[in-house]
XYZ file of C-alpha atoms in Angstrom:
760
model
C 102.547 27.431 132.479
C 102.695 29.952 135.335
C 106.188 31.062 134.322
C 105.038 31.596 130.722
C 102.062 33.616 131.923
C 104.264 35.789 134.134
C 106.724 36.237 131.309
C 103.907 37.321 129.009
C 102.650 39.798 131.585
C 106.123 41.306 131.984
C 106.451 41.628 128.221
C 103.049 43.321 127.997
C 103.973 45.726 130.801
C 107.196 46.710 129.070
C 105.510 47.058 125.702
C 102.777 49.279 127.123
C 105.300 51.371 129.009
C 107.213 51.957 125.784
C 104.003 52.973 124.000
C 103.014 55.442 126.715
C 106.460 57.058 126.675
C 106.166 57.628 122.928
C 102.666 59.111 123.013
C 101.748 62.772 122.867
C 99.168 64.039 125.353
C 96.496 63.979 122.633
C 97.322 60.363 121.784
C 97.101 59.391 125.442
C 93.743 61.049 125.914
C 92.399 59.382 122.770
C 93.027 55.986 124.394
C 90.919 56.738 127.492
C 87.713 57.883 125.810
C 85.010 56.354 123.678
C 83.169 57.526 120.595
C 79.446 57.052 120.035
C 78.269 57.460 116.475
C 74.613 58.380 116.907
C 71.888 60.614 115.569
C 69.525 62.861 117.508
C 67.375 60.779 119.836
C 69.440 57.610 119.483
C 71.420 58.035 122.696
C 68.986 56.803 125.315
C 70.396 58.713 128.267
C 69.373 61.697 130.395
C 70.694 65.229 129.855
C 72.942 64.121 126.993
C 72.286 67.300 125.054
C 73.648 69.408 127.876
C 77.306 68.718 127.302
C 78.199 66.284 124.506
C 80.598 67.837 122.002
C 79.589 66.783 118.524
C 82.460 65.495 116.388
C 82.765 63.119 113.493
C 84.388 59.711 113.828
C 87.297 60.854 111.676
C 87.866 63.816 113.989
C 87.517 61.702 117.126
C 89.990 59.058 115.918
C 92.681 61.330 114.449
C 95.029 60.430 117.317
C 93.640 56.928 117.830
C 90.636 55.801 119.849
C 90.104 53.973 123.117
C 86.564 52.608 122.781
C 83.932 52.369 120.082
C 80.539 52.667 121.744
C 77.670 50.381 120.728
C 78.588 49.725 117.108
C 75.764 47.199 116.762
C 73.489 48.359 119.539
C 72.638 51.954 118.674
C 70.218 51.300 115.792
C 68.961 48.295 113.814
C 71.795 47.244 111.512
C 72.501 44.118 109.528
C 75.212 42.331 111.525
C 77.272 41.234 108.514
C 77.320 44.638 106.821
C 78.121 46.356 110.108
C 80.974 43.912 110.695
C 82.434 44.896 107.302
C 82.284 48.535 108.350
C 83.915 47.761 111.695
C 86.783 45.753 110.198
C 87.465 48.552 107.699
C 87.521 51.173 110.450
C 89.856 49.089 112.615
C 92.225 48.635 109.646
C 92.290 52.396 109.228
C 93.273 52.860 112.872
C 96.047 50.290 112.488
C 97.374 51.660 109.217
C 96.747 55.386 109.369
C 97.226 56.508 112.980
C 100.728 57.014 114.343
C 100.423 54.447 117.147
C 98.463 51.913 115.060
C 96.250 50.720 117.941
C 92.734 49.417 117.238
C 89.726 50.510 119.260
C 88.097 48.358 121.929
C 84.461 47.748 120.992
C 81.905 47.526 123.791
C 78.203 46.695 123.789
C 75.360 46.263 126.232
C 74.686 42.576 126.928
C 72.482 42.377 130.010
C 69.872 40.083 128.431
C 71.927 39.034 125.444
C 73.927 41.016 122.930
C 71.893 44.181 122.490
C 71.746 44.046 118.711
C 69.045 43.561 116.126
C 68.193 39.901 115.496
C 70.262 38.727 118.468
C 68.930 36.219 120.998
C 67.282 37.890 123.976
C 67.352 35.964 127.243
C 65.413 36.425 130.489
C 66.259 39.407 132.677
C 68.691 39.104 135.604
C 65.762 39.015 138.044
C 64.749 35.802 136.263
C 68.327 34.486 136.593
C 67.945 34.994 140.339
C 64.576 33.236 140.331
C 66.177 30.205 138.662
C 68.777 29.751 141.436
C 70.869 28.076 138.702
C 74.377 29.587 138.355
C 75.545 26.804 136.015
C 72.833 27.640 133.485
C 73.666 31.340 133.748
C 77.286 30.427 132.908
C 76.050 28.691 129.748
C 74.015 31.758 128.832
C 77.014 34.037 129.369
C 79.157 31.861 127.101
C 76.495 31.886 124.387
C 76.250 35.686 124.550
C 80.032 36.045 124.545
C 80.353 33.802 121.509
C 78.073 36.087 119.490
C 79.960 39.169 120.620
C 83.371 37.732 119.876
C 82.325 36.711 116.366
C 81.306 40.294 115.615
C 84.527 41.868 116.888
C 83.122 43.040 120.246
C 85.604 42.957 123.114
C 83.756 44.124 126.206
C 80.220 43.710 127.526
C 78.587 46.147 129.941
C 77.123 43.505 132.258
C 76.302 42.050 134.743
C 74.488 44.322 137.186
C 75.449 43.345 140.742
C 73.360 45.924 142.578
C 71.489 44.268 145.450
C 67.781 45.159 145.388
C 66.904 47.378 148.338
C 63.619 48.961 147.223
C 61.269 47.543 144.546
C 60.041 51.044 143.698
C 63.387 51.654 141.964
C 62.989 51.359 138.197
C 66.153 49.362 137.581
C 65.028 46.385 139.663
C 64.487 44.460 136.413
C 68.243 44.672 135.748
C 69.129 43.184 139.139
C 69.399 39.574 140.305
C 67.840 39.694 143.763
C 67.768 41.093 147.285
C 70.343 38.701 148.761
C 74.041 39.543 148.218
C 75.095 35.884 148.113
C 72.542 35.013 145.436
C 73.549 38.109 143.478
C 77.233 37.287 143.849
C 77.065 33.624 142.878
C 74.749 34.119 139.909
C 76.506 37.283 138.732
C 79.950 35.730 138.992
C 78.694 32.790 136.952
C 77.686 35.198 134.201
C 81.152 36.772 134.337
C 82.797 33.382 133.983
C 80.612 32.432 131.046
C 81.137 35.673 129.145
C 84.873 35.831 129.787
C 85.374 32.194 128.780
C 84.876 33.411 125.206
C 87.512 36.139 125.414
C 85.031 38.972 125.984
C 85.561 41.098 129.088
C 82.642 41.530 131.493
C 81.934 44.817 133.281
C 80.438 44.917 136.770
C 77.688 47.501 137.273
C 77.203 49.763 139.165
C 80.033 50.096 141.683
C 78.698 50.755 144.296
C 75.452 51.575 146.130
C 73.293 52.565 143.166
C 70.336 50.373 144.194
C 70.124 51.855 147.696
C 68.975 55.238 146.439
C 66.714 57.453 148.515
C 63.003 56.577 148.089
C 63.802 54.224 145.219
C 64.526 57.192 142.929
C 67.001 56.834 140.101
C 70.172 58.843 140.803
C 68.919 59.473 144.335
C 71.529 59.965 147.045
C 72.441 56.943 149.158
C 72.350 57.105 152.941
C 73.573 53.582 153.646
C 75.880 53.219 156.614
C 79.336 51.689 156.263
C 78.131 48.320 157.639
C 75.317 48.044 155.088
C 77.742 48.945 152.316
C 80.306 46.401 153.510
C 77.966 43.507 154.313
C 75.253 43.893 151.676
C 76.298 46.071 148.749
C 79.979 45.179 148.312
C 80.092 41.345 148.583
C 78.732 40.556 145.083
C 81.386 42.775 143.520
C 84.111 41.253 145.676
C 83.061 37.763 144.635
C 83.127 38.669 140.947
C 86.572 40.284 141.321
C 88.249 37.655 143.498
C 86.455 34.516 142.300
C 85.370 35.527 138.819
C 88.469 37.420 137.733
C 86.372 40.130 136.124
C 88.365 42.495 133.924
C 86.294 45.687 134.074
C 84.175 47.597 136.581
C 81.812 50.516 135.971
C 81.586 53.306 138.508
C 78.132 54.214 139.783
C 76.224 57.433 139.157
C 75.279 57.687 142.796
C 76.742 59.421 145.804
C 77.427 57.705 149.118
C 77.099 59.958 152.151
C 77.607 63.028 149.987
C 80.593 61.780 147.961
C 79.936 60.848 144.318
C 81.369 57.405 143.657
C 83.028 58.528 140.427
C 85.175 60.904 142.482
C 85.831 58.662 145.486
C 89.331 57.110 145.591
C 88.512 55.240 148.800
C 86.080 53.092 146.796
C 87.531 52.943 143.279
C 91.120 52.548 144.446
C 91.169 51.749 148.168
C 88.583 48.963 148.144
C 88.636 47.794 144.546
C 92.372 47.768 143.860
C 94.248 47.959 147.150
C 92.038 45.599 149.154
C 90.687 43.246 146.478
C 93.624 43.288 144.060
C 91.621 44.278 140.969
C 93.991 45.046 138.073
C 91.586 45.678 135.204
C 89.999 48.913 133.988
C 87.374 51.127 135.580
C 84.984 52.683 133.087
C 82.616 55.545 133.787
C 78.912 54.994 133.514
C 77.716 56.943 130.492
C 78.290 60.683 131.032
C 79.161 59.968 134.661
C 82.329 62.089 134.641
C 80.474 65.111 133.290
C 77.756 64.553 135.886
C 80.310 65.438 138.582
C 79.918 68.997 137.322
C 76.382 68.972 135.953
C 74.462 67.026 138.622
C 76.657 66.539 141.692
C 78.209 70.022 141.606
C 81.509 68.904 143.089
C 83.444 70.270 140.091
C 83.394 73.761 138.668
C 84.018 72.686 135.084
C 84.628 69.580 132.998
C 88.394 69.792 133.405
C 88.038 69.704 137.180
C 85.546 66.838 136.868
C 88.072 64.917 134.775
C 90.772 65.462 137.382
C 88.538 64.226 140.200
C 87.532 61.095 138.279
C 91.087 60.258 137.227
C 92.393 60.698 140.752
C 89.615 58.465 142.094
C 90.463 55.723 139.604
C 88.106 56.109 136.617
C 90.295 55.033 133.701
C 87.930 55.355 130.730
C 85.306 58.004 130.069
C 82.249 56.619 128.314
C 80.492 56.944 125.994
C 82.516 59.846 124.608
C 85.237 62.257 125.659
C 83.279 65.193 127.029
C 85.660 65.697 129.962
C 88.721 63.564 129.143
C 89.593 65.292 125.848
C 89.868 69.093 125.495
C 88.902 69.969 129.091
C 91.394 67.500 130.550
C 94.134 68.503 128.096
C 93.723 72.118 129.167
C 93.767 71.170 132.857
C 96.973 69.156 132.384
C 98.706 71.954 130.483
C 97.642 74.480 133.117
C 99.128 72.282 135.850
C 95.759 71.610 137.484
C 95.875 67.855 136.803
C 99.038 65.768 137.041
C 99.808 64.052 133.733
C 100.903 61.028 135.761
C 97.211 60.355 136.406
C 96.625 60.284 132.656
C 99.575 57.923 132.232
C 98.154 55.588 134.859
C 94.795 55.403 133.099
C 96.374 54.992 129.645
C 98.582 52.197 130.955
C 95.577 50.304 132.279
C 93.648 50.845 129.047
C 96.532 49.565 126.916
C 97.145 46.586 129.181
C 93.512 45.627 128.651
C 93.993 45.919 124.896
C 97.129 43.785 125.132
C 95.202 41.150 127.076
C 92.532 41.142 124.374
C 95.148 40.792 121.638
C 94.383 44.198 120.175
C 97.959 45.468 120.215
C 98.844 42.777 117.670
C 95.599 42.812 115.683
C 95.809 43.896 112.057
C 92.243 43.164 110.924
C 93.626 41.889 107.652
C 91.317 38.882 107.979
C 87.809 38.968 106.563
C 84.877 39.853 108.825
C 82.107 37.294 109.372
C 79.671 37.058 106.484
C 77.206 34.458 107.773
C 76.179 35.787 111.171
C 73.503 33.900 113.123
C 72.868 35.546 116.479
C 69.838 33.492 117.504
C 70.841 29.871 116.998
C 69.008 26.755 118.202
C 71.528 26.589 121.080
C 70.694 30.164 122.089
C 67.005 29.279 122.084
C 67.570 26.070 124.040
C 69.299 27.977 126.833
C 66.731 30.779 126.706
C 63.868 28.286 127.013
C 65.395 26.343 129.875
C 66.234 29.497 131.831
C 62.751 30.868 131.239
C 61.190 27.609 132.451
C 63.354 27.444 135.572
C 62.612 31.058 136.472
C 58.805 30.884 136.508
C 57.588 31.170 140.111
C 54.261 29.625 141.080
C 53.149 31.921 143.888
C 49.828 30.275 144.748
C 47.586 27.513 143.409
C 44.282 26.053 144.586
C 44.616 23.078 142.249
C 43.421 24.848 139.096
C 46.935 24.477 137.672
C 47.997 22.596 135.726
C 45.095 23.164 133.366
C 43.114 20.003 132.745
C 42.759 18.482 129.294
C 40.004 19.976 127.142
C 39.613 23.107 129.256
C 38.435 26.248 127.418
C 40.720 29.169 128.298
C 40.199 32.919 127.972
C 43.571 34.659 127.667
C 43.019 38.259 128.721
C 45.168 41.276 129.448
C 47.566 43.831 127.996
C 50.548 41.466 128.145
C 48.775 38.416 126.740
C 49.622 39.065 123.109
C 52.450 41.628 123.164
C 55.996 40.443 122.292
C 57.592 43.398 124.103
C 56.083 42.136 127.364
C 58.715 39.376 127.430
C 61.688 41.758 127.645
C 63.404 44.117 130.053
C 64.482 47.705 129.510
C 67.998 46.831 128.286
C 66.739 44.447 125.625
C 67.206 45.714 122.084
C 63.444 45.419 121.577
C 62.585 47.884 124.360
C 65.794 49.920 124.476
C 66.333 50.742 120.809
C 63.416 49.674 118.604
C 60.938 52.213 120.064
C 62.995 54.809 118.183
C 62.601 52.813 114.973
C 58.910 51.832 114.799
C 59.234 50.941 111.140
C 61.567 48.029 111.978
C 60.334 44.616 113.050
C 61.417 42.788 116.202
C 63.888 40.700 114.187
C 63.556 37.518 116.271
C 60.738 35.065 116.818
C 58.875 35.901 120.025
C 55.790 33.755 120.661
C 53.380 35.581 122.930
C 51.647 33.755 125.738
C 48.381 33.675 123.774
C 50.157 32.155 120.780
C 52.070 29.680 122.920
C 48.947 28.562 124.794
C 47.105 28.090 121.502
C 49.971 25.890 120.327
C 50.000 24.025 123.647
C 46.254 23.482 124.086
C 44.934 23.821 120.538
C 43.706 27.072 119.033
C 40.064 26.040 119.417
C 40.542 25.973 123.193
C 41.791 29.564 123.468
C 39.723 32.768 123.432
C 41.370 36.151 123.849
C 40.725 39.795 124.665
C 43.083 42.656 125.470
C 40.952 44.325 128.117
C 43.164 47.361 128.605
C 46.630 48.747 128.019
C 49.472 48.447 130.512
C 49.420 52.070 131.609
C 46.457 54.200 130.641
C 42.893 54.690 131.901
C 40.976 53.309 128.903
C 38.356 50.825 130.166
C 36.561 50.359 126.858
C 37.890 46.814 126.477
C 36.509 45.557 129.808
C 33.197 44.355 128.359
C 34.951 42.203 125.760
C 37.225 40.752 128.441
C 34.265 39.882 130.638
C 32.463 38.306 127.677
C 35.312 35.914 126.764
C 35.889 35.065 130.422
C 32.218 34.143 130.760
C 32.432 31.891 127.694
C 35.514 30.073 129.003
C 36.132 27.562 131.792
C 39.219 29.397 133.099
C 40.478 32.949 132.625
C 44.225 33.421 132.283
C 44.790 37.080 133.092
C 48.158 38.352 131.839
C 49.079 41.646 133.510
C 52.248 43.523 134.396
C 54.776 45.966 133.022
C 56.055 47.580 129.892
C 59.810 48.093 130.177
C 61.210 51.383 128.959
C 63.587 54.165 129.860
C 63.245 57.591 131.480
C 59.476 57.700 131.798
C 58.671 55.757 128.647
C 57.786 52.598 130.565
C 56.343 51.370 133.848
C 59.675 49.829 134.847
C 63.242 50.336 133.695
C 65.961 52.939 134.027
C 64.396 56.218 135.112
C 60.944 54.592 135.461
C 60.581 54.618 139.235
C 57.289 54.397 141.139
C 55.864 55.866 144.305
C 53.412 52.979 144.693
C 53.501 49.244 144.019
C 50.023 48.795 142.551
C 49.755 47.337 139.061
C 50.036 50.188 136.532
C 47.050 51.791 134.860
C 43.627 50.190 135.281
C 44.904 46.612 135.376
C 43.603 46.008 138.905
C 40.143 47.137 137.776
C 40.327 44.721 134.833
C 41.209 41.938 137.249
C 38.244 42.811 139.479
C 35.888 42.735 136.488
C 37.118 39.301 135.421
C 37.026 37.954 138.992
C 33.422 39.109 139.247
C 32.422 36.607 136.547
C 32.959 33.825 139.080
C 35.213 31.901 136.726
C 38.552 30.622 138.080
C 41.208 33.233 137.361
C 44.867 32.379 136.855
C 46.901 35.579 137.136
C 50.148 35.618 135.154
C 52.445 38.526 135.975
C 54.990 39.615 133.360
C 56.892 42.258 135.300
C 60.274 43.756 136.008
C 59.626 44.243 139.702
C 57.491 42.585 142.380
C 54.129 44.291 142.861
C 51.804 44.434 145.869
C 49.411 41.690 144.728
C 48.380 40.208 148.048
C 44.756 40.581 146.942
C 45.468 38.275 143.984
C 47.232 35.645 146.085
C 44.132 35.534 148.291
C 41.444 35.597 145.582
C 42.824 34.149 142.340
C 42.796 30.431 141.647
C 46.528 30.656 140.965
C 49.191 33.339 140.590
C 52.249 32.869 138.378
C 55.162 35.321 138.473
C 57.561 35.711 135.564
C 60.242 38.395 135.520
C 60.503 39.258 131.784
C 61.335 35.713 130.586
C 62.836 36.549 127.182
C 62.260 35.281 123.679
C 61.146 31.803 124.825
C 59.028 33.116 127.688
C 55.732 32.394 125.947
C 56.378 28.662 125.466
C 57.891 28.418 128.960
C 54.829 29.935 130.602
C 52.459 27.911 128.444
C 54.319 24.777 129.520
C 53.881 25.681 133.189
C 50.175 26.404 132.762
C 49.557 23.165 130.863
C 51.665 21.072 133.229
C 54.246 20.094 130.619
C 56.743 22.030 132.763
C 56.823 21.608 136.525
C 57.463 25.088 137.982
C 60.645 25.396 140.039
C 61.472 29.111 140.278
C 61.855 30.785 143.648
C 61.330 34.429 144.580
C 64.692 36.267 144.434
C 63.018 39.240 146.112
C 60.250 39.429 148.705
C 56.708 39.976 147.403
C 55.808 43.300 149.026
C 52.785 44.031 151.161
C 52.640 47.707 150.172
C 54.751 50.609 149.039
C 54.435 52.037 152.531
C 56.405 49.087 153.922
C 59.390 49.937 151.718
C 62.306 49.752 151.756
C 62.164 46.171 153.034
C 64.582 43.252 152.953
C 64.385 39.805 154.493
C 67.898 40.518 155.828
C 66.489 42.791 158.510
C 67.515 42.640 162.194
C 64.960 41.725 164.840
C 63.672 45.280 165.218
C 63.158 45.502 161.449
C 60.353 42.954 161.585
C 56.940 42.732 163.199
C 56.563 43.119 166.942
C 54.743 44.819 169.784
C 56.626 48.094 169.384
C 54.642 49.159 166.288
C 51.122 48.724 164.954
C 52.315 48.281 161.347
C 53.344 44.987 159.756
C 56.390 44.776 157.547
C 55.867 41.090 156.746
C 55.775 40.576 152.975
C 52.914 38.784 151.245
C 55.346 36.020 150.290
C 58.941 35.658 151.479
C 62.284 35.475 149.702
C 62.824 31.957 148.388
C 59.133 31.063 148.067
C 57.923 29.047 145.090
C 55.459 26.182 144.637
C 55.652 23.051 142.490
C 53.266 20.464 141.065
C 54.994 17.934 143.301
C 56.054 18.081 146.943
C 59.457 17.874 148.615
C 60.462 17.181 152.182
C 63.719 18.223 153.828
C 64.966 16.203 156.778
C 68.080 15.235 158.720
C 69.911 18.555 158.563
C 73.359 17.780 159.959
C 76.588 19.626 160.727
C 79.436 19.058 163.145
C 78.080 20.621 166.347
C 81.371 22.359 167.146
C 83.755 23.931 164.629
C 86.239 26.784 164.512
C 85.609 30.323 163.358
C 88.127 30.016 160.516
C 86.871 26.732 159.099
C 84.059 25.963 156.694
C 80.769 24.459 157.770
C 79.972 21.206 155.970
C 76.201 20.834 156.066
C 74.109 17.934 154.745
C 70.350 17.606 154.295
C 68.145 14.830 152.936
C 65.661 15.827 150.213
C 62.816 13.573 149.077
C 60.261 14.019 146.313
C 57.063 12.934 148.056
C 54.709 13.911 145.249
C 53.317 12.268 142.141
C 55.735 13.542 139.487
C 59.369 14.478 138.962
C 60.540 18.022 139.562
C 63.306 20.382 140.622
C 63.748 21.522 144.197
C 65.897 24.454 145.285
C 67.503 23.497 148.592
C 67.940 26.684 150.643
C 70.185 26.817 153.702
C 69.709 29.769 156.058
C 71.459 30.826 159.227
C 71.238 33.278 162.112
C 73.719 34.504 164.677
C 72.155 33.923 168.086
C 74.278 36.617 169.769
C 76.746 38.962 168.049
C 78.585 42.176 168.817
C 76.359 44.069 166.353
C 72.762 43.383 165.318
C 72.475 40.651 162.696
C 69.752 39.575 160.235
C 67.029 37.240 161.451
C 67.815 35.057 158.431
C 70.637 34.922 155.889
C 71.070 32.681 152.861
C 74.224 30.617 153.403
C 73.948 28.169 150.516
C 71.616 26.730 147.915
C 71.475 23.961 145.340
C 69.016 23.097 142.579
C 68.387 19.347 142.425
C 66.129 17.219 140.194
C 64.301 14.294 141.786
C 61.917 11.849 140.222
C 58.811 10.688 142.074
C 59.841 9.001 145.347
C 63.539 9.733 144.823
C 65.787 10.886 147.681
C 69.118 12.692 147.577
C 71.541 13.973 150.178
C 72.752 17.486 149.385
C 76.026 18.667 150.887
C 76.647 22.394 151.186
C 80.017 23.817 152.166
C 79.796 27.231 153.802
C 83.183 29.014 153.928
C 84.080 31.343 156.757
C 83.537 34.426 154.620
C 79.835 33.570 154.268
C 79.468 33.841 158.043
C 81.428 37.083 158.309
C 80.070 40.541 159.094
C 81.493 43.962 159.824
C 82.182 44.474 163.501
C 82.284 47.682 165.516
C 85.811 48.488 164.346
C 84.925 48.163 160.647
C 86.647 44.814 160.113
C 84.918 41.797 158.569
C 85.075 39.014 161.110
C 83.643 35.683 162.178
C 82.922 35.681 165.911
C 82.729 32.666 168.210
C 79.277 31.691 169.397
C 76.141 29.813 168.379
C 74.550 29.738 164.929
C 71.076 28.503 164.110
C 70.860 26.711 160.760
C 67.753 25.614 158.897
C 66.491 24.410 155.538
C 62.991 25.113 154.321
C 60.929 26.169 151.310
C 61.738 29.845 151.953
C 63.647 32.061 154.356
C 60.606 32.151 156.640
C 60.032 28.406 157.184
C 62.212 26.069 159.226
C 61.426 22.579 157.990
C 64.555 21.013 159.477
C 67.006 22.817 161.743
C 70.075 22.432 163.897
C 72.648 24.490 165.759
C 76.416 24.804 165.564
C 78.872 26.408 167.963
C 81.846 28.311 166.557
C 84.898 28.168 168.813
C 88.263 29.872 168.915
C 89.158 33.512 168.595
C 87.643 36.148 166.352
C 88.630 35.296 162.761
C 89.447 38.274 160.570
C 88.644 37.705 156.911
C 91.562 37.932 154.486
C 91.991 37.536 150.752
C 92.742 33.854 151.313
C 89.211 33.091 152.571
C 87.034 31.352 149.984
C 83.731 33.034 149.148
C 81.871 30.392 147.133
C 79.639 27.697 148.505
C 80.239 24.357 146.836
C 77.583 21.660 146.854
C 77.435 17.964 146.233
C 74.351 15.890 145.483
C 74.524 12.167 146.137
């Protein structure tokens, strides 16, 4: 099998080389750009009108075409009719262009295929809250199956940016604040998507989430150790362990050098060190931004040369820099055509891998397209249920039988409240208000009425997500007074570039709930009725007041199309909550940026009067049952190059079955550089019935213990490690210590990165 694979690769290399040698410069450039067929206002991106050259599809594809941008995801289209159009266009490329090469079709797929009527899953922050990589793999495969059926070849997901500041608008696209959680969950998505033959694309390589003050596009001042130990590992895992086939360069700049023009990152780290052999695509308009925003290029031709030299193979979404400006720069001798050949070769090798060099599109396109099947909904429901985090509870939850409930708040009865900014509902449909959602989305009010009986549910809106209209407060207070319990549903509206309270370009300089939602909460609390706060958000907010004063607080990070039934199940007790916080619950905006991965001086102490301690820590989440963790065990002495094999006994000591997330943390006692006070080393979700016990085994490879030393190398040093398991990073329920012996172990490509676990 290996010999056949190598033989096929050699044949593809030779075939692509022959194609490149036969191509004119215009034909080469056509293969390294995309085309986005859109109308005014349909391209949801900043500054697009500043530089995009308008051309028709016929003009853009005269010499062939590299990528077709968002065929299904630009506007609401019937999938079957759009597939007929796509197949016809691909046939024209095959039959009527000199090289006969079809286009590669890419789409957004962060929370499902971003297309009308397609299943929409929970946001990545909810994936992180589930701590369930296997389920994320299933979701990725379901998304990939829909894409493949429609002739889509590449998905622009997952986002592997590690959350560094919750004020940043794109937090809802991210998985969590721990690089290992981000890496394991994100790599699982890659594996699921690519199992269907659709290529995944890692975003945004690298450093985007560490922007100054949590501002989108802000410069990044991270030091080389933070980049190496926090920001890079998820990408490395997805490249080395996940075999990802595409990577997207970041908009940001690191220490003054825009990533899209930095060969040390896009070539030195990604290709030379990690062995990546796929394609690097530009974030939309990112090549042109080298001139327009970063000002490191005098014109678009110079910007194209910088990006090509750095390692950006494909300009997306169009060819603003890589067509006429680059052609002129090549002919003037300012850019070496060998750089174009390198990019074209990579682009064509990707097409060969996808089978596009042999595709004729003589077959018929799909006519019966179902993008939201019962299997999609099953996965969406389970992931939504597993991602709900019970932050606090005085015993009011689960709701008792016969209770009369007032469901109040701007997100109580709004389908859009279930989705993130890259969902089709919030990304595209705001530009088409005449078009319906296209999928069934039960709101929380509707789902609770179905769960408890409509006669048991009263409702009032109270206020909007983000304005100062208080005229609905009196109605909210009235229904709360008439009920036994008030379920207050507050949070975000996801949007883009100022059109939402969270999402791309929707950053914040505080972490209070938007608008007058806090005032609504105070009015309802003043009734004296028990208040259950349900947060539907794309970021964690500073809600310490609610944790202290509400009967219960439930956090859901945009749970998708089945979020309403999932939340209703948690409130009623049909579902036992099992989500865990993938990001710390902040105390205030003034304490940001904050991460649980801080060194000793990054926490509380006598050297400052201000507390950085979050309201609730990373990993926190309550259940309707209780679990104990005992007998943490590991060989007391091991070598620096060997894995740690750790076991812990978990027992359900409560009155009902439920899922526990076993979390293993560690700390270097003494190291050559400062190290975090806690670091996630492994985790495992396990289901236990009442009274049941299991022993969970976690294998921690050497690379999980590694860090960047004073010379810039990633190493494992000899010395003592503290290990513990508890309900969050901040609690040591059972602990032990291990001593690493031997010399300093330098991490190589042969070191495993994944933690494996066994439950027995």
